PDB file of C-alpha atoms in Angstrom:
ATOM      1  CA  UNK P   1     -21.562 -40.577  14.477  1.00 45.00           C
ATOM      2  CA  UNK P   2     -21.395 -43.335  17.048  1.00 49.00           C
ATOM      3  CA  UNK P   3     -18.575 -42.668  19.547  1.00 47.00           C
ATOM      4  CA  UNK P   4     -17.738 -46.346  20.163  1.00 48.00           C
ATOM      5  CA  UNK P   5     -17.154 -47.077  16.483  1.00 47.00           C
ATOM      6  CA  UNK P   6     -15.204 -43.860  16.067  1.00 43.00           C
ATOM      7  CA  UNK P   7     -13.116 -44.768  19.098  1.00 47.00           C
ATOM      8  CA  UNK P   8     -12.023 -47.995  17.444  1.00 48.00           C
ATOM      9  CA  UNK P   9     -11.227 -46.136  14.237  1.00 44.00           C
ATOM     10  CA  UNK P  10      -9.234 -43.520  16.154  1.00 44.00           C
ATOM     11  CA  UNK P  11      -6.946 -46.223  17.552  1.00 50.00           C
ATOM     12  CA  UNK P  12      -5.332 -46.487  14.127  1.00 47.00           C
ATOM     13  CA  UNK P  13      -2.152 -44.361  14.444  1.00 48.00           C
ATOM     14  CA  UNK P  14      -2.208 -41.035  12.545  1.00 44.00           C
ATOM     15  CA  UNK P  15       0.617 -42.219  10.300  1.00 51.00           C
ATOM     16  CA  UNK P  16      -1.073 -45.536   9.528  1.00 51.00           C
ATOM     17  CA  UNK P  17      -2.219 -44.369   6.108  1.00 55.00           C
ATOM     18  CA  UNK P  18       1.410 -43.734   5.213  1.00 58.00           C
ATOM     19  CA  UNK P  19       2.372 -47.244   6.323  1.00 57.00           C
ATOM     20  CA  UNK P  20      -0.561 -48.844   4.507  1.00 57.00           C
ATOM     21  CA  UNK P  21       0.298 -46.925   1.356  1.00 64.00           C
ATOM     22  CA  UNK P  22       3.944 -47.963   1.641  1.00 65.00           C
ATOM     23  CA  UNK P  23       2.840 -51.609   1.873  1.00 65.00           C
ATOM     24  CA  UNK P  24       0.683 -51.173  -1.184  1.00 65.00           C
ATOM     25  CA  UNK P  25       3.486 -49.535  -3.160  1.00 66.00           C
ATOM     26  CA  UNK P  26       5.772 -52.486  -2.419  1.00 67.00           C
ATOM     27  CA  UNK P  27       3.116 -55.033  -3.403  1.00 64.00           C
ATOM     28  CA  UNK P  28       1.887 -53.239  -6.514  1.00 64.00           C
ATOM     29  CA  UNK P  29       5.327 -52.335  -7.800  1.00 62.00           C
ATOM     30  CA  UNK P  30       6.456 -55.961  -7.502  1.00 64.00           C
ATOM     31  CA  UNK P  31      10.076 -54.826  -7.396  1.00 59.00           C
ATOM     32  CA  UNK P  32      12.168 -58.009  -7.757  1.00 61.00           C
ATOM     33  CA  UNK P  33      13.691 -58.403  -4.301  1.00 55.00           C
ATOM     34  CA  UNK P  34      16.365 -60.734  -5.631  1.00 62.00           C
ATOM     35  CA  UNK P  35      17.711 -57.744  -7.573  1.00 72.00           C
ATOM     36  CA  UNK P  36      17.235 -55.070  -4.918  1.00 76.00           C
ATOM     37  CA  UNK P  37      17.852 -54.843  -1.193  1.00 82.00           C
ATOM     38  CA  UNK P  38      14.404 -55.332   0.426  1.00 82.00           C
ATOM     39  CA  UNK P  39      15.258 -52.840   3.165  1.00 85.00           C
ATOM     40  CA  UNK P  40      16.097 -50.242   0.526  1.00 86.00           C
ATOM     41  CA  UNK P  41      12.770 -50.902  -1.198  1.00 84.00           C
ATOM     42  CA  UNK P  42      10.950 -50.540   2.133  1.00 84.00           C
ATOM     43  CA  UNK P  43      12.705 -47.242   2.887  1.00 88.00           C
ATOM     44  CA  UNK P  44      11.895 -45.894  -0.577  1.00 87.00           C
ATOM     45  CA  UNK P  45       8.245 -46.932  -0.217  1.00 84.00           C
ATOM     46  CA  UNK P  46       7.957 -45.124   3.126  1.00 85.00           C
ATOM     47  CA  UNK P  47       9.608 -42.051   1.666  1.00 86.00           C
ATOM     48  CA  UNK P  48       7.233 -42.009  -1.306  1.00 85.00           C
ATOM     49  CA  UNK P  49       4.148 -42.753   0.810  1.00 82.00           C
ATOM     50  CA  UNK P  50       4.988 -39.896   3.153  1.00 83.00           C
ATOM     51  CA  UNK P  51       5.031 -37.513   0.203  1.00 84.00           C
ATOM     52  CA  UNK P  52       1.728 -38.780  -1.183  1.00 80.00           C
ATOM     53  CA  UNK P  53       0.006 -38.545   2.200  1.00 76.00           C
ATOM     54  CA  UNK P  54       1.539 -35.120   2.862  1.00 77.00           C
ATOM     55  CA  UNK P  55       3.248 -36.539   5.963  1.00 78.00           C
ATOM     56  CA  UNK P  56       6.752 -35.819   4.761  1.00 79.00           C
ATOM     57  CA  UNK P  57       9.350 -38.098   6.306  1.00 83.00           C
ATOM     58  CA  UNK P  58      12.956 -36.961   6.334  1.00 89.00           C
ATOM     59  CA  UNK P  59      15.262 -39.379   4.580  1.00 89.00           C
ATOM     60  CA  UNK P  60      17.678 -39.051   7.486  1.00 91.00           C
ATOM     61  CA  UNK P  61      15.004 -40.296   9.912  1.00 91.00           C
ATOM     62  CA  UNK P  62      14.080 -43.194   7.627  1.00 90.00           C
ATOM     63  CA  UNK P  63      17.713 -44.193   7.272  1.00 90.00           C
ATOM     64  CA  UNK P  64      18.426 -43.995  11.001  1.00 90.00           C
ATOM     65  CA  UNK P  65      15.331 -46.007  11.946  1.00 89.00           C
ATOM     66  CA  UNK P  66      16.225 -48.690   9.407  1.00 89.00           C
ATOM     67  CA  UNK P  67      19.837 -48.741  10.580  1.00 88.00           C
ATOM     68  CA  UNK P  68      18.724 -49.041  14.210  1.00 89.00           C
ATOM     69  CA  UNK P  69      16.411 -51.925  13.290  1.00 87.00           C
ATOM     70  CA  UNK P  70      19.217 -53.795  11.515  1.00 87.00           C
ATOM     71  CA  UNK P  71      21.804 -52.900  14.175  1.00 87.00           C
ATOM     72  CA  UNK P  72      20.064 -52.713  17.574  1.00 89.00           C
ATOM     73  CA  UNK P  73      21.762 -50.424  20.043  1.00 85.00           C
ATOM     74  CA  UNK P  74      23.835 -48.659  17.402  1.00 84.00           C
ATOM     75  CA  UNK P  75      24.258 -44.897  17.162  1.00 85.00           C
ATOM     76  CA  UNK P  76      22.684 -42.873  14.309  1.00 84.00           C
ATOM     77  CA  UNK P  77      24.782 -42.859  11.165  1.00 86.00           C
ATOM     78  CA  UNK P  78      27.284 -40.088  10.692  1.00 88.00           C
ATOM     79  CA  UNK P  79      26.756 -37.726   7.767  1.00 88.00           C
ATOM     80  CA  UNK P  80      29.578 -39.303   5.852  1.00 90.00           C
ATOM     81  CA  UNK P  81      30.000 -40.740   2.371  1.00 90.00           C
ATOM     82  CA  UNK P  82      28.128 -43.935   3.267  1.00 88.00           C
ATOM     83  CA  UNK P  83      25.132 -41.954   4.496  1.00 90.00           C
ATOM     84  CA  UNK P  84      24.887 -39.836   1.347  1.00 93.00           C
ATOM     85  CA  UNK P  85      25.262 -42.879  -0.874  1.00 92.00           C
ATOM     86  CA  UNK P  86      22.400 -44.554   0.980  1.00 90.00           C
ATOM     87  CA  UNK P  87      20.280 -41.420   0.667  1.00 92.00           C
ATOM     88  CA  UNK P  88      20.905 -41.288  -3.074  1.00 93.00           C
ATOM     89  CA  UNK P  89      19.969 -44.976  -3.331  1.00 91.00           C
ATOM     90  CA  UNK P  90      16.609 -44.267  -1.673  1.00 91.00           C
ATOM     91  CA  UNK P  91      15.877 -41.464  -4.126  1.00 90.00           C
ATOM     92  CA  UNK P  92      16.825 -43.656  -7.094  1.00 90.00           C
ATOM     93  CA  UNK P  93      14.694 -46.517  -5.789  1.00 86.00           C
ATOM     94  CA  UNK P  94      11.793 -44.103  -5.324  1.00 87.00           C
ATOM     95  CA  UNK P  95      12.053 -43.122  -8.990  1.00 87.00           C
ATOM     96  CA  UNK P  96      12.143 -46.796  -9.962  1.00 84.00           C
ATOM     97  CA  UNK P  97       8.969 -47.484  -7.982  1.00 82.00           C
ATOM     98  CA  UNK P  98       7.217 -44.507  -9.576  1.00 84.00           C
ATOM     99  CA  UNK P  99       8.100 -45.795 -13.027  1.00 82.00           C
ATOM    100  CA  UNK P 100       6.883 -49.308 -12.244  1.00 78.00           C
ATOM    101  CA  UNK P 101       3.677 -47.865 -10.746  1.00 77.00           C
ATOM    102  CA  UNK P 102       3.250 -45.739 -13.900  1.00 79.00           C
ATOM    103  CA  UNK P 103       3.078 -42.780 -11.501  1.00 82.00           C
ATOM    104  CA  UNK P 104      -0.302 -43.990 -10.179  1.00 78.00           C
ATOM    105  CA  UNK P 105      -0.016 -43.201  -6.479  1.00 77.00           C
ATOM    106  CA  UNK P 106      -3.632 -42.367  -5.613  1.00 76.00           C
ATOM    107  CA  UNK P 107      -6.112 -45.080  -4.680  1.00 75.00           C
ATOM    108  CA  UNK P 108      -8.780 -45.827  -2.108  1.00 81.00           C
ATOM    109  CA  UNK P 109      -8.274 -47.881   1.019  1.00 82.00           C
ATOM    110  CA  UNK P 110     -11.052 -49.952   2.661  1.00 90.00           C
ATOM    111  CA  UNK P 111     -10.953 -47.973   5.920  1.00 88.00           C
ATOM    112  CA  UNK P 112     -13.557 -45.335   5.122  1.00 89.00           C
ATOM    113  CA  UNK P 113     -15.909 -48.011   3.834  1.00 94.00           C
ATOM    114  CA  UNK P 114     -15.512 -50.109   6.961  1.00 94.00           C
ATOM    115  CA  UNK P 115     -16.258 -47.094   9.157  1.00 93.00           C
ATOM    116  CA  UNK P 116     -19.437 -46.395   7.190  1.00 94.00           C
ATOM    117  CA  UNK P 117     -20.527 -50.042   7.274  1.00 94.00           C
ATOM    118  CA  UNK P 118     -19.948 -50.342  11.021  1.00 93.00           C
ATOM    119  CA  UNK P 119     -21.995 -47.225  11.729  1.00 90.00           C
ATOM    120  CA  UNK P 120     -24.828 -48.473   9.515  1.00 90.00           C
ATOM    121  CA  UNK P 121     -24.779 -52.023  10.876  1.00 88.00           C
ATOM    122  CA  UNK P 122     -24.920 -50.878  14.482  1.00 86.00           C
ATOM    123  CA  UNK P 123     -28.243 -49.157  13.805  1.00 84.00           C
ATOM    124  CA  UNK P 124     -29.653 -52.475  12.554  1.00 83.00           C
ATOM    125  CA  UNK P 125     -28.393 -54.499  15.501  1.00 81.00           C
ATOM    126  CA  UNK P 126     -29.754 -55.085  18.959  1.00 75.00           C
ATOM    127  CA  UNK P 127     -27.930 -52.602  21.176  1.00 77.00           C
ATOM    128  CA  UNK P 128     -27.047 -55.106  23.911  1.00 76.00           C
ATOM    129  CA  UNK P 129     -25.888 -57.718  21.383  1.00 74.00           C
ATOM    130  CA  UNK P 130     -23.618 -55.156  19.753  1.00 80.00           C
ATOM    131  CA  UNK P 131     -22.214 -53.719  22.996  1.00 80.00           C
ATOM    132  CA  UNK P 132     -21.240 -57.050  24.525  1.00 85.00           C
ATOM    133  CA  UNK P 133     -19.208 -58.235  21.511  1.00 88.00           C
ATOM    134  CA  UNK P 134     -16.118 -56.428  20.139  1.00 92.00           C
ATOM    135  CA  UNK P 135     -17.179 -56.739  16.506  1.00 91.00           C
ATOM    136  CA  UNK P 136     -15.876 -53.291  15.581  1.00 91.00           C
ATOM    137  CA  UNK P 137     -12.481 -53.884  17.205  1.00 92.00           C
ATOM    138  CA  UNK P 138     -12.178 -57.296  15.525  1.00 93.00           C
ATOM    139  CA  UNK P 139     -13.083 -55.867  12.107  1.00 94.00           C
ATOM    140  CA  UNK P 140     -10.457 -53.120  12.379  1.00 93.00           C
ATOM    141  CA  UNK P 141      -7.837 -55.664  13.487  1.00 92.00           C
ATOM    142  CA  UNK P 142      -8.669 -57.957  10.574  1.00 94.00           C
ATOM    143  CA  UNK P 143      -8.428 -55.069   8.132  1.00 92.00           C
ATOM    144  CA  UNK P 144      -5.030 -54.091   9.508  1.00 88.00           C
ATOM    145  CA  UNK P 145      -3.743 -57.658   9.234  1.00 89.00           C
ATOM    146  CA  UNK P 146      -5.071 -57.984   5.676  1.00 89.00           C
ATOM    147  CA  UNK P 147      -2.074 -55.944   4.520  1.00 83.00           C
ATOM    148  CA  UNK P 148       0.143 -58.953   5.185  1.00 82.00           C
ATOM    149  CA  UNK P 149      -1.188 -60.272   1.861  1.00 81.00           C
ATOM    150  CA  UNK P 150      -1.829 -58.411  -1.406  1.00 80.00           C
ATOM    151  CA  UNK P 151      -5.612 -58.345  -0.868  1.00 85.00           C
ATOM    152  CA  UNK P 152      -5.728 -54.608  -1.541  1.00 81.00           C
ATOM    153  CA  UNK P 153      -4.467 -55.306  -5.077  1.00 77.00           C
ATOM    154  CA  UNK P 154      -6.764 -58.228  -5.774  1.00 84.00           C
ATOM    155  CA  UNK P 155     -10.110 -56.925  -4.498  1.00 91.00           C
ATOM    156  CA  UNK P 156     -12.140 -53.726  -4.405  1.00 92.00           C
ATOM    157  CA  UNK P 157     -11.866 -51.764  -1.131  1.00 92.00           C
ATOM    158  CA  UNK P 158     -15.621 -52.125  -0.541  1.00 95.00           C
ATOM    159  CA  UNK P 159     -15.366 -55.904  -0.849  1.00 96.00           C
ATOM    160  CA  UNK P 160     -12.490 -56.096   1.644  1.00 95.00           C
ATOM    161  CA  UNK P 161     -14.365 -53.898   4.132  1.00 96.00           C
ATOM    162  CA  UNK P 162     -17.504 -56.049   3.933  1.00 96.00           C
ATOM    163  CA  UNK P 163     -15.509 -59.277   4.175  1.00 96.00           C
ATOM    164  CA  UNK P 164     -13.606 -58.328   7.337  1.00 96.00           C
ATOM    165  CA  UNK P 165     -16.912 -57.271   8.889  1.00 95.00           C
ATOM    166  CA  UNK P 166     -18.489 -60.564   7.788  1.00 95.00           C
ATOM    167  CA  UNK P 167     -15.646 -62.541   9.378  1.00 95.00           C
ATOM    168  CA  UNK P 168     -15.803 -60.497  12.593  1.00 94.00           C
ATOM    169  CA  UNK P 169     -19.521 -61.239  12.917  1.00 92.00           C
ATOM    170  CA  UNK P 170     -18.893 -64.924  12.250  1.00 93.00           C
ATOM    171  CA  UNK P 171     -16.139 -65.086  14.870  1.00 91.00           C
ATOM    172  CA  UNK P 172     -18.505 -63.893  17.600  1.00 90.00           C
ATOM    173  CA  UNK P 173     -21.622 -65.649  16.319  1.00 89.00           C
ATOM    174  CA  UNK P 174     -23.504 -62.390  15.828  1.00 87.00           C
ATOM    175  CA  UNK P 175     -26.407 -62.512  13.378  1.00 85.00           C
ATOM    176  CA  UNK P 176     -27.790 -59.512  11.539  1.00 84.00           C
ATOM    177  CA  UNK P 177     -31.511 -59.136  12.401  1.00 80.00           C
ATOM    178  CA  UNK P 178     -34.009 -60.269   9.759  1.00 77.00           C
ATOM    179  CA  UNK P 179     -31.213 -61.242   7.385  1.00 72.00           C
ATOM    180  CA  UNK P 180     -32.828 -64.620   6.663  1.00 72.00           C
ATOM    181  CA  UNK P 181     -36.141 -62.996   5.718  1.00 76.00           C
ATOM    182  CA  UNK P 182     -34.631 -60.196   3.636  1.00 76.00           C
ATOM    183  CA  UNK P 183     -34.702 -60.162  -0.170  1.00 84.00           C
ATOM    184  CA  UNK P 184     -30.917 -60.032  -0.241  1.00 88.00           C
ATOM    185  CA  UNK P 185     -28.193 -60.547   2.376  1.00 90.00           C
ATOM    186  CA  UNK P 186     -26.978 -57.624   4.464  1.00 92.00           C
ATOM    187  CA  UNK P 187     -23.549 -57.578   2.836  1.00 92.00           C
ATOM    188  CA  UNK P 188     -25.081 -57.075  -0.603  1.00 92.00           C
ATOM    189  CA  UNK P 189     -26.888 -53.996   0.675  1.00 90.00           C
ATOM    190  CA  UNK P 190     -23.478 -52.457   1.282  1.00 93.00           C
ATOM    191  CA  UNK P 191     -21.965 -53.634  -2.008  1.00 92.00           C
ATOM    192  CA  UNK P 192     -24.343 -54.697  -4.757  1.00 91.00           C
ATOM    193  CA  UNK P 193     -21.673 -56.246  -6.981  1.00 93.00           C
ATOM    194  CA  UNK P 194     -20.260 -58.422  -4.192  1.00 94.00           C
ATOM    195  CA  UNK P 195     -20.830 -62.191  -4.284  1.00 94.00           C
ATOM    196  CA  UNK P 196     -20.583 -64.839  -1.601  1.00 94.00           C
ATOM    197  CA  UNK P 197     -17.749 -66.498  -3.514  1.00 96.00           C
ATOM    198  CA  UNK P 198     -15.660 -63.315  -3.284  1.00 96.00           C
ATOM    199  CA  UNK P 199     -16.338 -63.029   0.449  1.00 96.00           C
ATOM    200  CA  UNK P 200     -15.333 -66.653   0.974  1.00 96.00           C
ATOM    201  CA  UNK P 201     -12.094 -66.115  -0.962  1.00 96.00           C
ATOM    202  CA  UNK P 202     -11.150 -63.005   1.035  1.00 95.00           C
ATOM    203  CA  UNK P 203     -12.000 -64.741   4.315  1.00 95.00           C
ATOM    204  CA  UNK P 204      -9.878 -67.732   3.276  1.00 95.00           C
ATOM    205  CA  UNK P 205      -6.953 -65.432   2.492  1.00 92.00           C
ATOM    206  CA  UNK P 206      -7.333 -63.761   5.890  1.00 93.00           C
ATOM    207  CA  UNK P 207      -7.354 -67.111   7.683  1.00 91.00           C
ATOM    208  CA  UNK P 208      -4.214 -68.137   5.800  1.00 90.00           C
ATOM    209  CA  UNK P 209      -2.449 -65.066   7.186  1.00 87.00           C
ATOM    210  CA  UNK P 210      -2.969 -66.300  10.742  1.00 85.00           C
ATOM    211  CA  UNK P 211      -2.179 -69.902   9.777  1.00 84.00           C
ATOM    212  CA  UNK P 212       1.136 -68.811   8.288  1.00 71.00           C
ATOM    213  CA  UNK P 213       1.906 -66.667  11.336  1.00 63.00           C
ATOM    214  CA  UNK P 214       1.289 -69.672  13.606  1.00 67.00           C
ATOM    215  CA  UNK P 215       3.528 -71.901  11.487  1.00 62.00           C
ATOM    216  CA  UNK P 216       6.345 -69.326  11.543  1.00 58.00           C
ATOM    217  CA  UNK P 217       6.033 -68.832  15.285  1.00 56.00           C
TER     218      UNK P 217
END
């Protein structure tokens, strides 16, 4: 495998899959936040995701990190009645999420597809054109940011992987060799059931993420 592409992939923290899965649990469960504390839902999602990814997270650590985030500079919670009540709430919320998810906790993320597509695309590209533009880094960044919207629930993982790669190429003006003369576009080689309309919709959703972030800032 190409070391440069693998290097970009390796920059994703080891526990990123747990975080991505926690995000997906929150989005897919659609737990009504007006009825439940959003921080409790987030803690329960992390707890459940850690189990699924076999990266077990202690409830005490989750609670203390959340408490420190809400109360900067504070000391870890004492093992008192309040702590145990909060721990029980996390466990109950975890059970609620499992019920809403119908106990479906296994699914595919776009990451492995993007890695495969990047490795394949690099072999098609001019070496100097590829090396002087951070297409791989941009594609990984776009994929990470895509979890700010429920794209992973609305589209197939292959489609998301192709779309972030498509947008990364567009951002740097990089063209895939012989794409204009080919019988079908390069992105359809990777995913036969993908259409240009789907790519455009995913790209639009990605752009809206950054537009919203700018407006909030």
